[in-house]
PDB file of C-alpha atoms in Angstrom:
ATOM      1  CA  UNK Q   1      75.549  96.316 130.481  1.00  0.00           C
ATOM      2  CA  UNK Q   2      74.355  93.042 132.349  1.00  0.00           C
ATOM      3  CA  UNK Q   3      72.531  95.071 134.725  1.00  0.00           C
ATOM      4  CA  UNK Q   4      70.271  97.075 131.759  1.00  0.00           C
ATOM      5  CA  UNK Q   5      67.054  94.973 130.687  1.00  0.00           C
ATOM      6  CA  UNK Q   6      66.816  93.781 127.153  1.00  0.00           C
ATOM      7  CA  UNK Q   7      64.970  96.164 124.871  1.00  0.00           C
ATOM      8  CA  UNK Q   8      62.026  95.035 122.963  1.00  0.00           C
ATOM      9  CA  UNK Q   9      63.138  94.117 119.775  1.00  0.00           C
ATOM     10  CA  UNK Q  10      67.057  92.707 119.375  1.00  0.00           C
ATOM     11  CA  UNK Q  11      68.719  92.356 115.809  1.00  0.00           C
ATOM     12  CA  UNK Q  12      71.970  89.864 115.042  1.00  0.00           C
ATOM     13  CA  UNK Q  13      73.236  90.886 111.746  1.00  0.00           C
ATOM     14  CA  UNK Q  14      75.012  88.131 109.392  1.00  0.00           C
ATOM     15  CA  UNK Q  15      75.156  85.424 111.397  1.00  0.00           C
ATOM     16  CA  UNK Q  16      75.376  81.673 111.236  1.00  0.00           C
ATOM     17  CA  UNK Q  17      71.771  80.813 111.192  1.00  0.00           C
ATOM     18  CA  UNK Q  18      72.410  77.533 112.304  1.00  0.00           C
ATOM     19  CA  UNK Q  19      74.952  77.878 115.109  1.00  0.00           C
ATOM     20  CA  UNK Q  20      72.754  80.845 116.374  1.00  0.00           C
ATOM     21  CA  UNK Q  21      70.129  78.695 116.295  1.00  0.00           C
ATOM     22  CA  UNK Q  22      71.533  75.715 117.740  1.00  0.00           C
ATOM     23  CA  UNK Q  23      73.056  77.451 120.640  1.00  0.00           C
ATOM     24  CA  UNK Q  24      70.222  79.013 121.570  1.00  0.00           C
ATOM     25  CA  UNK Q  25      69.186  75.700 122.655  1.00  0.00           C
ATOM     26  CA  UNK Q  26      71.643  74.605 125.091  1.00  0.00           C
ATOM     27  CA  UNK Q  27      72.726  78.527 125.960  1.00  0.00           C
ATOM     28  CA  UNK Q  28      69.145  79.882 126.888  1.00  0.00           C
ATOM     29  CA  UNK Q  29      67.567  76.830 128.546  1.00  0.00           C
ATOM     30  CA  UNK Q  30      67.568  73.237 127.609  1.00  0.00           C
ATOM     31  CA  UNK Q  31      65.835  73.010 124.766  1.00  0.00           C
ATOM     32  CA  UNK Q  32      67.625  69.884 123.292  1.00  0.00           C
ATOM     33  CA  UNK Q  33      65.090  67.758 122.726  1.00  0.00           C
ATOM     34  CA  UNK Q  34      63.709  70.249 120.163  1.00  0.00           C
ATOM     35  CA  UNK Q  35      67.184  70.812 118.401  1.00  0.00           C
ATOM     36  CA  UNK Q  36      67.261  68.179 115.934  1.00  0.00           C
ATOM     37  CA  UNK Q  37      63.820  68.850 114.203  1.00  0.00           C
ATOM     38  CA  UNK Q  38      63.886  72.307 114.759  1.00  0.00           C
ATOM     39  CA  UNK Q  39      67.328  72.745 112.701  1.00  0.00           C
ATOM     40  CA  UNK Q  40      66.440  70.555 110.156  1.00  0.00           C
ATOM     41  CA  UNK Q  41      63.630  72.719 109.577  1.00  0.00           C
ATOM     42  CA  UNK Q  42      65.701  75.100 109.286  1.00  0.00           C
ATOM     43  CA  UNK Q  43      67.890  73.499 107.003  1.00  0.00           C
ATOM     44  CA  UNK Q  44      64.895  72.099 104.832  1.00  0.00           C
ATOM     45  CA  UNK Q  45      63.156  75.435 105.243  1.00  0.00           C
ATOM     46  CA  UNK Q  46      62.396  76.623 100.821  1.00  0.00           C
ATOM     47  CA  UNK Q  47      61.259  80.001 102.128  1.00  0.00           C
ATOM     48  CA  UNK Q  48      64.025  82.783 103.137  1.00  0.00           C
ATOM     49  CA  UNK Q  49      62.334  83.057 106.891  1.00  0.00           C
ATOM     50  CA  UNK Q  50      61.475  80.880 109.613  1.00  0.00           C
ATOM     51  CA  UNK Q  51      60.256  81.454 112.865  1.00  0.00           C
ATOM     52  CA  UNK Q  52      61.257  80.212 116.225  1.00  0.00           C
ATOM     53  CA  UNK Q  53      58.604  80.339 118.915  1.00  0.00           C
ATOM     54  CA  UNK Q  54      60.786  79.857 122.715  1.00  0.00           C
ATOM     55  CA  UNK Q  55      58.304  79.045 125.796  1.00  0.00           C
ATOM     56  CA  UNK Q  56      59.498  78.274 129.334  1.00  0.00           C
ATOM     57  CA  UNK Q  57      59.974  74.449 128.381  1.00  0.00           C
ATOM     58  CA  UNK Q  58      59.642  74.434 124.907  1.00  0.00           C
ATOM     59  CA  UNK Q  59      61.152  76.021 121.753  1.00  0.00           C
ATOM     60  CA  UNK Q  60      59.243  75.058 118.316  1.00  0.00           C
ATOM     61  CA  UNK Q  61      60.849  76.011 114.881  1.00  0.00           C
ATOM     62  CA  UNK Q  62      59.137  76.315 111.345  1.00  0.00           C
ATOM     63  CA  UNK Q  63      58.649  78.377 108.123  1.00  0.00           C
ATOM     64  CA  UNK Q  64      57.510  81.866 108.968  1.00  0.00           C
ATOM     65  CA  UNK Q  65      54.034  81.856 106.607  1.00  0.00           C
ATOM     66  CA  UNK Q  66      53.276  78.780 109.804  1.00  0.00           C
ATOM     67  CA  UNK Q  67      53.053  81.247 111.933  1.00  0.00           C
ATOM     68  CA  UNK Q  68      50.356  82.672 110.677  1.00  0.00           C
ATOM     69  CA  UNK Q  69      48.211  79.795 109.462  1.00  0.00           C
ATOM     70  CA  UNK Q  70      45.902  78.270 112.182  1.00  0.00           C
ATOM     71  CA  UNK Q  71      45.924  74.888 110.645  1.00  0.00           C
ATOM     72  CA  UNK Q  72      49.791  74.965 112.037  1.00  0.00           C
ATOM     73  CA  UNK Q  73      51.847  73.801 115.095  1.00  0.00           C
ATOM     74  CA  UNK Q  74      53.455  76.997 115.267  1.00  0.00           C
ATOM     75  CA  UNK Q  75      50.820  78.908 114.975  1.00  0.00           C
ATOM     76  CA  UNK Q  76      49.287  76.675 117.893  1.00  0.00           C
ATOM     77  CA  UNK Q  77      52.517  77.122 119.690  1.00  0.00           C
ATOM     78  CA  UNK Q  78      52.366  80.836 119.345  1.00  0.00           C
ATOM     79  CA  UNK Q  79      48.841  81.158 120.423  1.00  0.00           C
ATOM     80  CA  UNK Q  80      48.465  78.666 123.686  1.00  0.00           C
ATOM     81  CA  UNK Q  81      52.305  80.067 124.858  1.00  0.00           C
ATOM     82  CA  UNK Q  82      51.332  80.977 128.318  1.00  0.00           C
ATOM     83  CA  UNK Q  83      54.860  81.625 129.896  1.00  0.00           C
ATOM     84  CA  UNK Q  84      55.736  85.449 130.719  1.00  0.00           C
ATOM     85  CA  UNK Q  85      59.049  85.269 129.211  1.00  0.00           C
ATOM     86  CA  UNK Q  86      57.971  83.532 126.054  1.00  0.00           C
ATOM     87  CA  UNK Q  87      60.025  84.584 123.101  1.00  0.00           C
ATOM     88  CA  UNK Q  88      59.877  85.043 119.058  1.00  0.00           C
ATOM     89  CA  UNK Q  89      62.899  84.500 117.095  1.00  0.00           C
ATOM     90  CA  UNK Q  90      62.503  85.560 112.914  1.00  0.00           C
ATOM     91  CA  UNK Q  91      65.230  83.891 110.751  1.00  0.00           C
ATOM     92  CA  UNK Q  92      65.794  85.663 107.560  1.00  0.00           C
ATOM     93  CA  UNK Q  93      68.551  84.026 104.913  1.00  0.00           C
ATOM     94  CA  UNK Q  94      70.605  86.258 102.979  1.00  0.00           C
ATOM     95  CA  UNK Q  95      72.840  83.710 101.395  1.00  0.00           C
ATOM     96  CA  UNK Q  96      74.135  80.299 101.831  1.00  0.00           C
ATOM     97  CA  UNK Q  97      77.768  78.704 101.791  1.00  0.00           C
ATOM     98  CA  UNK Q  98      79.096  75.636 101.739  1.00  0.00           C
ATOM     99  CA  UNK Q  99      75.951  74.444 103.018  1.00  0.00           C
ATOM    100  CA  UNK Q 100      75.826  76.955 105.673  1.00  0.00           C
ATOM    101  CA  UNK Q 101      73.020  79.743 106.523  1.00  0.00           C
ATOM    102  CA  UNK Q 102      73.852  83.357 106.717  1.00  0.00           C
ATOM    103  CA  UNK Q 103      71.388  85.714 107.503  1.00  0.00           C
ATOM    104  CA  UNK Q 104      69.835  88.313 110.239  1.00  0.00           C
ATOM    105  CA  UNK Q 105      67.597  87.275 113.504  1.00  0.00           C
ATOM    106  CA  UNK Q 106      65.491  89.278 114.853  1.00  0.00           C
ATOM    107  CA  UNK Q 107      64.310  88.559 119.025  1.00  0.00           C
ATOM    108  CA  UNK Q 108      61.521  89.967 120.286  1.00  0.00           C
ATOM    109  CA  UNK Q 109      58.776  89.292 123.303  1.00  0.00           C
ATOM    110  CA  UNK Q 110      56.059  87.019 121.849  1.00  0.00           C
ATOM    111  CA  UNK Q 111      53.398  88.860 122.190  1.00  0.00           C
ATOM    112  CA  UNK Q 112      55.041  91.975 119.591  1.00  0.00           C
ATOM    113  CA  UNK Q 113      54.469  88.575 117.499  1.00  0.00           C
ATOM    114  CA  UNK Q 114      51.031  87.664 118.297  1.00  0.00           C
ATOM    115  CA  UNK Q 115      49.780  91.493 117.534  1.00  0.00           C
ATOM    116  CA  UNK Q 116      51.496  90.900 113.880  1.00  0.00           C
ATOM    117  CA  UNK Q 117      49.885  87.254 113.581  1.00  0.00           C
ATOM    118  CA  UNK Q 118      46.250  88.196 114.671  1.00  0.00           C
ATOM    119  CA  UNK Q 119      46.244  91.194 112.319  1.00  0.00           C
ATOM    120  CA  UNK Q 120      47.398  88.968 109.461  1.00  0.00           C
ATOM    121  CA  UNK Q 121      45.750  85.728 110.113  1.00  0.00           C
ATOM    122  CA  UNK Q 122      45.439  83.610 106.868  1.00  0.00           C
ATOM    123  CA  UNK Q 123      42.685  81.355 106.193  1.00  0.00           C
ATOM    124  CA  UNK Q 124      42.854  78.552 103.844  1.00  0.00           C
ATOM    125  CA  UNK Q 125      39.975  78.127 101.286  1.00  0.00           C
ATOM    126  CA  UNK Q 126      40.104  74.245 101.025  1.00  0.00           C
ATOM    127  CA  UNK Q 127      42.095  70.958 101.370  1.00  0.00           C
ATOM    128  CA  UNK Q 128      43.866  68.928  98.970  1.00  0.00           C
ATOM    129  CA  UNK Q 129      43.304  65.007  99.622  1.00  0.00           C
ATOM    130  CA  UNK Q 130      45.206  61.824  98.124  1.00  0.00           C
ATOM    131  CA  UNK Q 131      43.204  58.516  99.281  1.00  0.00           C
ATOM    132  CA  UNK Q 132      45.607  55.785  99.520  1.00  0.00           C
ATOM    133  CA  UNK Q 133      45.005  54.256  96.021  1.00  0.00           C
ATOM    134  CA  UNK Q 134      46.481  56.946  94.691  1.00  0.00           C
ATOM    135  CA  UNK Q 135      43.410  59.356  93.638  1.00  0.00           C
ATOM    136  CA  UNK Q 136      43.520  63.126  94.368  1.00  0.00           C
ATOM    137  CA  UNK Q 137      40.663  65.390  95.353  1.00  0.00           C
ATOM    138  CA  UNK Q 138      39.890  68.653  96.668  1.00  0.00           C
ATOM    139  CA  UNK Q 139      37.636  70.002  99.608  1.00  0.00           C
ATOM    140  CA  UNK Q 140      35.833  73.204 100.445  1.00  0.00           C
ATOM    141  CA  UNK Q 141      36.378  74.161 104.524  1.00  0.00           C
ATOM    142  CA  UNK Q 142      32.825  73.344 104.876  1.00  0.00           C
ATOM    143  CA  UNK Q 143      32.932  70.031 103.719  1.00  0.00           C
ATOM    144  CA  UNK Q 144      36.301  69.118 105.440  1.00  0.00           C
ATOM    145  CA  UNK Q 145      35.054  69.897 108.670  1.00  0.00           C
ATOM    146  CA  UNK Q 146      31.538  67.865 107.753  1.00  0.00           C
ATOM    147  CA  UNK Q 147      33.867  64.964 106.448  1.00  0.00           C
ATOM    148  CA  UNK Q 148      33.810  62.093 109.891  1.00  0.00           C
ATOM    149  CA  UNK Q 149      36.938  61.694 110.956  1.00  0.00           C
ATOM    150  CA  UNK Q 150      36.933  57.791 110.052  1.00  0.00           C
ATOM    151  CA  UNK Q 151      36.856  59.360 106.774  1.00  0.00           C
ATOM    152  CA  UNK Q 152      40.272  61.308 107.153  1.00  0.00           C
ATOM    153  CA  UNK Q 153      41.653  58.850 108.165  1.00  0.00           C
ATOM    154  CA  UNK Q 154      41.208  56.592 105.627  1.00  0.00           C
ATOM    155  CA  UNK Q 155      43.190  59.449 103.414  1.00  0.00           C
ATOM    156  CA  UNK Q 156      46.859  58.731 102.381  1.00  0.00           C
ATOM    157  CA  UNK Q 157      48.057  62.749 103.202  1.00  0.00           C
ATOM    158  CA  UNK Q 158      46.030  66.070 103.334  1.00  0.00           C
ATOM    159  CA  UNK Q 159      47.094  69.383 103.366  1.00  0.00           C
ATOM    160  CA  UNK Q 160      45.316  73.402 103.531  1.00  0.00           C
ATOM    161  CA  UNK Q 161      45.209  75.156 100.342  1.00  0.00           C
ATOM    162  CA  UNK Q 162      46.124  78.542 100.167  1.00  0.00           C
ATOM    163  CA  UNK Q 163      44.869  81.079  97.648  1.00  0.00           C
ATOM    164  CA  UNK Q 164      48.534  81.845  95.317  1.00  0.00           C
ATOM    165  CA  UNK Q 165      47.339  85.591  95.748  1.00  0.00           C
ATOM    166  CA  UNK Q 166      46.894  85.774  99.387  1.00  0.00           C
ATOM    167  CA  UNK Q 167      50.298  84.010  99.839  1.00  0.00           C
ATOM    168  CA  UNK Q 168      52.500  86.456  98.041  1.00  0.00           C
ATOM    169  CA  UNK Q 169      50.563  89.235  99.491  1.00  0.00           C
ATOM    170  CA  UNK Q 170      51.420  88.172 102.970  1.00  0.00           C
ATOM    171  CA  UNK Q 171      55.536  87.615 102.112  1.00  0.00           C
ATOM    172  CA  UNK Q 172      55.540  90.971 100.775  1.00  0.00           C
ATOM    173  CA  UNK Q 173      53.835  92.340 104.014  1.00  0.00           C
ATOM    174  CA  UNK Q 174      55.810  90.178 106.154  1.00  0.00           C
ATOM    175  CA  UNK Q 175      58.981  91.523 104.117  1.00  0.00           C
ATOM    176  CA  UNK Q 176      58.111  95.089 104.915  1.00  0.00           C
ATOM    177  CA  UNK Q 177      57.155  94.312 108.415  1.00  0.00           C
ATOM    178  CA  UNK Q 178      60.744  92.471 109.140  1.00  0.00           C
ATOM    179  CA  UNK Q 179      62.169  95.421 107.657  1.00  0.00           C
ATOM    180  CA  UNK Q 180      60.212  97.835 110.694  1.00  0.00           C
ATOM    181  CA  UNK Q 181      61.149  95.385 113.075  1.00  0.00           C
ATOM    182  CA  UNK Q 182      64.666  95.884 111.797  1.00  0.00           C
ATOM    183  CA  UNK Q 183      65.081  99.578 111.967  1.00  0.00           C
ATOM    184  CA  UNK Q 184      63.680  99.586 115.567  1.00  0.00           C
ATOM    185  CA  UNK Q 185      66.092  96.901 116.755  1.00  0.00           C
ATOM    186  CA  UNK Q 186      68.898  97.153 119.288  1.00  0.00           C
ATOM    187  CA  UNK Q 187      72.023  95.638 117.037  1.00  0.00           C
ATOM    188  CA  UNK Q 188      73.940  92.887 119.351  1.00  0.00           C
ATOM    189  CA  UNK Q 189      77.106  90.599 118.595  1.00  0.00           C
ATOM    190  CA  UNK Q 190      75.892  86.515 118.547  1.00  0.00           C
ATOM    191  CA  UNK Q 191      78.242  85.764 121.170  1.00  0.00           C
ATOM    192  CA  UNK Q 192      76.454  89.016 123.394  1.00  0.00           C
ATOM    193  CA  UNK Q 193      72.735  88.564 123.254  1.00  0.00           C
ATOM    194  CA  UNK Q 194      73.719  84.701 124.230  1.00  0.00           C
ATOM    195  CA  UNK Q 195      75.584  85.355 126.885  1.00  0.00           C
ATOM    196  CA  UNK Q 196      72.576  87.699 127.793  1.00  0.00           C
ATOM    197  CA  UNK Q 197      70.288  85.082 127.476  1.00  0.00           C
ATOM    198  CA  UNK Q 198      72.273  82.755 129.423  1.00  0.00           C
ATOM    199  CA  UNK Q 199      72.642  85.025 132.701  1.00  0.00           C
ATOM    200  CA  UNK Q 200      68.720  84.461 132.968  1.00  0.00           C
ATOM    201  CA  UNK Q 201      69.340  80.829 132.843  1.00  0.00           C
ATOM    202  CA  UNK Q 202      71.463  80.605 134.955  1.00  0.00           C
ATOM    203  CA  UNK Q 203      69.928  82.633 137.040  1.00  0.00           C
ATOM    204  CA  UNK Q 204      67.246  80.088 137.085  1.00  0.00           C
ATOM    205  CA  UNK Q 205      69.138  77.235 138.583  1.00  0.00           C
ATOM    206  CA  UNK Q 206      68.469  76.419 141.854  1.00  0.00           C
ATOM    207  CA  UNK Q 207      72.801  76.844 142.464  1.00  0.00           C
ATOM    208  CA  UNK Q 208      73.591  79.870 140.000  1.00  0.00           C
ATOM    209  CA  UNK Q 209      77.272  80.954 139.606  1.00  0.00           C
ATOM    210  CA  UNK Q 210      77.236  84.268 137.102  1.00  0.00           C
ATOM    211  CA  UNK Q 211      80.678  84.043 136.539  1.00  0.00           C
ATOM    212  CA  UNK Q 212      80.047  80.938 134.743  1.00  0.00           C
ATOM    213  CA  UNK Q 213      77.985  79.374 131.480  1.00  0.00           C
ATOM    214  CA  UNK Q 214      74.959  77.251 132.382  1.00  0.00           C
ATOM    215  CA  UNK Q 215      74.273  74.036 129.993  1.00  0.00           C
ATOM    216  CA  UNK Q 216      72.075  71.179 130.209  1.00  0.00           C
ATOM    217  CA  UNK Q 217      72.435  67.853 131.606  1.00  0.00           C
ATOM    218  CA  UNK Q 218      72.587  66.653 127.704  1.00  0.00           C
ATOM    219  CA  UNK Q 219      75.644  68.850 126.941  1.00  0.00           C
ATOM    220  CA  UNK Q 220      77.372  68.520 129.941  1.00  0.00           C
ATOM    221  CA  UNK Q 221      77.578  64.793 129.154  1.00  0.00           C
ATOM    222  CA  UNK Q 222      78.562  65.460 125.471  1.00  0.00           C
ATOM    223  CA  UNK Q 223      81.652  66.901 126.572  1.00  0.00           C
ATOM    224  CA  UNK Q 224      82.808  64.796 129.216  1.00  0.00           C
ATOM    225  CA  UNK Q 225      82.990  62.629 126.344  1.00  0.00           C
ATOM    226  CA  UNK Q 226      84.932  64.862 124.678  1.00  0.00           C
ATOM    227  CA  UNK Q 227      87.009  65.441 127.541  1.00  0.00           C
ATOM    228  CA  UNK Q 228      86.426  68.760 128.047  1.00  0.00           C
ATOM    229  CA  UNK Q 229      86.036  70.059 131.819  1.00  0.00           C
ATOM    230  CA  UNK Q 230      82.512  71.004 133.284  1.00  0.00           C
ATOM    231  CA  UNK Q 231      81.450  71.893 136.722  1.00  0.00           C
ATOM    232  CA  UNK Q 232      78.869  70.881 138.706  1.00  0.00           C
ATOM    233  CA  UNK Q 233      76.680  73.300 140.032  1.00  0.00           C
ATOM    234  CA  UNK Q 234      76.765  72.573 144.268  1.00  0.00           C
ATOM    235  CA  UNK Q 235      75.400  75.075 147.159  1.00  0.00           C
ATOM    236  CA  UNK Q 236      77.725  77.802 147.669  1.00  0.00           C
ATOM    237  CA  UNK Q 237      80.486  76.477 145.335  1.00  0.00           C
ATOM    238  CA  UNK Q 238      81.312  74.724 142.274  1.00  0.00           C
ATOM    239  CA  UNK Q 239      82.933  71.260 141.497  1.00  0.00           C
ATOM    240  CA  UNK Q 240      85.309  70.096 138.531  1.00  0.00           C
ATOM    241  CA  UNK Q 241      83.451  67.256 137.359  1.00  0.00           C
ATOM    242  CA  UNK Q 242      85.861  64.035 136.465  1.00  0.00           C
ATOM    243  CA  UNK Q 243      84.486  61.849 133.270  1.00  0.00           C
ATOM    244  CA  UNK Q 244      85.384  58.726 134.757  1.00  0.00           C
ATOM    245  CA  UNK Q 245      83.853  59.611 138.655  1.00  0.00           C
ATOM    246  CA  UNK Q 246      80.507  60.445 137.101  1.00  0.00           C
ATOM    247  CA  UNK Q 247      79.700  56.998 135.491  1.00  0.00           C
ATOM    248  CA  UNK Q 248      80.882  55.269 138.233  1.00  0.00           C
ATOM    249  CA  UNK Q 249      79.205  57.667 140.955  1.00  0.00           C
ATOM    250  CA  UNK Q 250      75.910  57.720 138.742  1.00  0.00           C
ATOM    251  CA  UNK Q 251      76.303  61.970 138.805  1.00  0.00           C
ATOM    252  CA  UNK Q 252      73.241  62.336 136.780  1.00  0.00           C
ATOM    253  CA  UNK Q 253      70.875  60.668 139.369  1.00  0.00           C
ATOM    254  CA  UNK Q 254      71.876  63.035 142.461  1.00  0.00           C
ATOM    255  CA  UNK Q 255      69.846  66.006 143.454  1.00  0.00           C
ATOM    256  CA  UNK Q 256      72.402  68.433 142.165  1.00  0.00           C
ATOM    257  CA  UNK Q 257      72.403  68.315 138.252  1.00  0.00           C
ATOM    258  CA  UNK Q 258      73.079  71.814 137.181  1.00  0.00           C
ATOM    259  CA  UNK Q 259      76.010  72.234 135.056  1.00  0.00           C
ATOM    260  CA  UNK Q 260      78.311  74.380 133.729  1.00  0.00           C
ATOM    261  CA  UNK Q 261      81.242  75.734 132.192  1.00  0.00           C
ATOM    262  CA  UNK Q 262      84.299  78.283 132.653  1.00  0.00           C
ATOM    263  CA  UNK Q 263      84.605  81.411 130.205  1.00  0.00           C
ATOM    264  CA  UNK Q 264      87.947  79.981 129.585  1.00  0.00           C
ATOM    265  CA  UNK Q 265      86.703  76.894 128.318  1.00  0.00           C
ATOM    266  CA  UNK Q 266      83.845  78.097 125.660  1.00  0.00           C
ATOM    267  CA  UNK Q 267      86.592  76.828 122.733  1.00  0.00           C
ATOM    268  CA  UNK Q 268      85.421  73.091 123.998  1.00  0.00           C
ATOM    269  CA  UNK Q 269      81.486  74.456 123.743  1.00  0.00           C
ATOM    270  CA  UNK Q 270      81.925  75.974 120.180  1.00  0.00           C
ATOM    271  CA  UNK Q 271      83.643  73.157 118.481  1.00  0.00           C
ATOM    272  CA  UNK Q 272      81.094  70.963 120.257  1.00  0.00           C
ATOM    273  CA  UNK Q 273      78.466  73.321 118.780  1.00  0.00           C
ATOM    274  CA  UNK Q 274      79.948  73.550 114.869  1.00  0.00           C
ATOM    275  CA  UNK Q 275      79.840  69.562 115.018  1.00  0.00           C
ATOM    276  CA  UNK Q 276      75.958  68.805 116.139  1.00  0.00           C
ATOM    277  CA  UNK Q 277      75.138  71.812 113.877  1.00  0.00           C
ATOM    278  CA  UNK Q 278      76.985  70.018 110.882  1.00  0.00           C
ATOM    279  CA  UNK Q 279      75.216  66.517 112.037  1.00  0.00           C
ATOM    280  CA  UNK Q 280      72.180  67.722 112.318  1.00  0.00           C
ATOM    281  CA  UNK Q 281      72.065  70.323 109.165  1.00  0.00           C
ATOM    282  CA  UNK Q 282      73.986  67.427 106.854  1.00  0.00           C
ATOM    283  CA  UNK Q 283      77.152  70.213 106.883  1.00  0.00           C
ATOM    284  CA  UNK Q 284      80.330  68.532 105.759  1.00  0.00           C
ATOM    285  CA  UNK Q 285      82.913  70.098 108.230  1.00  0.00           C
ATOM    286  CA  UNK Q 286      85.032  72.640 106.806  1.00  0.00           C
ATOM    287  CA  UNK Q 287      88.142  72.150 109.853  1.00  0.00           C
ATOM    288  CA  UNK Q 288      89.782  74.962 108.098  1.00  0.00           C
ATOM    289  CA  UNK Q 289      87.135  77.157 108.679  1.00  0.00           C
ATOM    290  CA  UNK Q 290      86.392  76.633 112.082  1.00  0.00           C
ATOM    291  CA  UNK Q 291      86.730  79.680 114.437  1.00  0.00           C
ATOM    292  CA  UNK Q 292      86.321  79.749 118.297  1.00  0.00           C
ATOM    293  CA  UNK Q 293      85.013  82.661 120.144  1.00  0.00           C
ATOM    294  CA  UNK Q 294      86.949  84.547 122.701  1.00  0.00           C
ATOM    295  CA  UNK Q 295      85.146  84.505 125.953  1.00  0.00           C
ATOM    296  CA  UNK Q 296      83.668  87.817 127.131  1.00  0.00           C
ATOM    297  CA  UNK Q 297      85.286  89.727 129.285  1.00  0.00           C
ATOM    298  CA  UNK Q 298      82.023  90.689 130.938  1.00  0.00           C
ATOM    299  CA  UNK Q 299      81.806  87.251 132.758  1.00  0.00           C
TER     300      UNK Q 299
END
């Protein structure tokens, strides 16, 4: 199965959005710097779909209709994307419980994305304006881009108006569209398309061991703290790093800072997951809930 290349279009059915989300961050690259506003985006997110938009370096999270707007980062993201291996991942909420998000993701190459986006481009008609004592106004396009920009920035906020009409045509098209996307998808388990994504990480590292799980410097550290055992990444071999030995030794300014961690020890990595997704989300913990996943026995 590791040998096979993904297909096209990959579904997860009823998953945690959240933990999906969050370990696609530390699991398929380091994207930590992003995770905190892109799950609270998630979290904050009044729509039922977001969009996640993963570049070589980069992974940018928002509501779904942003995709399609050009006044929008993730539009922009989508657009100037220039890595190969650039990814789209759709978010679609079913249901949520005890503050948690269920629902399906879809993964697919970014530019099956861009086709969608550039056929269904929406244009706002004006801009809505509060000055900062308080008075509201409107704007034609034409005008807004006239205005001097001296001008906007003497507003208080701004913000694209959107014809009511042309909105809920697009979330029933984008609706139907998820539903395609959905019937052409290859189903995988969470814990599968991860580890999937995670071989071409680690790949990627200038020391890769496949029988292991790559994570960023940021992780690594986390749980050390924790007390959990990570390896270090070396030519040729790996090395059991010791919590204490790597403040001291000042581990994190050597040459060598790829990291990793056994299949045996993922338990550490999902309750380490579960807790920065309730922190950042605004979860309270349910500990009698909490469920670790069995390592694969592909790795």
């Amino acid at each position: 199965m590791k040998q096979e290349p993904l297909p096209q279009i990959h579904l997860v059915h009823d998953t945690d959005l959240g933990v999906f989300a969050y370990e696609l961050h530390i699991l398929a690259g380091d994207f930590l710097r992003n995770s905190e506003y892109n799950l609270r985006a998630l979290a904050t997110n009044t729509g039922a779909d977001s969009i996640a938009v993963m570049g070589k370096n980069h992974m940018w999270l928002s509501d779904a209709l942003l995709a399609y707007c050009p006044s929008a980062e993730l539009y922009r993201t989508a657009a100037m994307t220039e890595y190969p291996g650039a990814r789209a991942f759709l978010f679609h909420t079913e249901r949520k419980e005890d503050g948690r998000l269920y629902g399906d993701v879809l993964m697919m190459g970014l530019d099956t994305l861009r086709q969608d986006i550039e056929r269904n481009t929406l244009y706002p008609y004006g801009v809505s304006m509060e000055y900062r004592d308080g008075t509201k106004a409107e704007a034609g396009i034409e005008k807004w881009e006239s205005m001097e920009l001296c001008e906007k920035d003497a507003l208080k906020t701004w913000r694209y108006l959107y014809a009511p009409e042309q909105v809920t045509e697009w979330q029933y098209r984008y609706s139907n569209r998820f539903s395609q996307w959905k019937e052409q998808a290859f189903s995988y388990m969470p814990q599968d398309l991860e580890e999937r994504l995670n071989v071409e990480y680690m790949e990627e590292a200038q020391n890769p061991d496949t029988d292991m799980y790559r994570i960023p410097l940021g992780t690594a550290k986390q749980l050390l703290l924790d007390g959990a055992p990570v390896y270090r990444l070396l030519p040729g071999r790996t090395e059991k790093v010791a919590p204490v030995a790597a403040v001291r030794a000042g581990l994190w300014y050597e040459n060598y800072r790829e990291f990793a961690v056994t299949p045996e020890d993922l338990g550490a990595l999902d309750r380490l997951v579960r807790r920065e997704t309730d922190r950042i989300m605004g979860i309270r913990p349910q500990h009698d809930k909490l469920q670790e996943r069995r390592p694969s026995p592909e790795r």
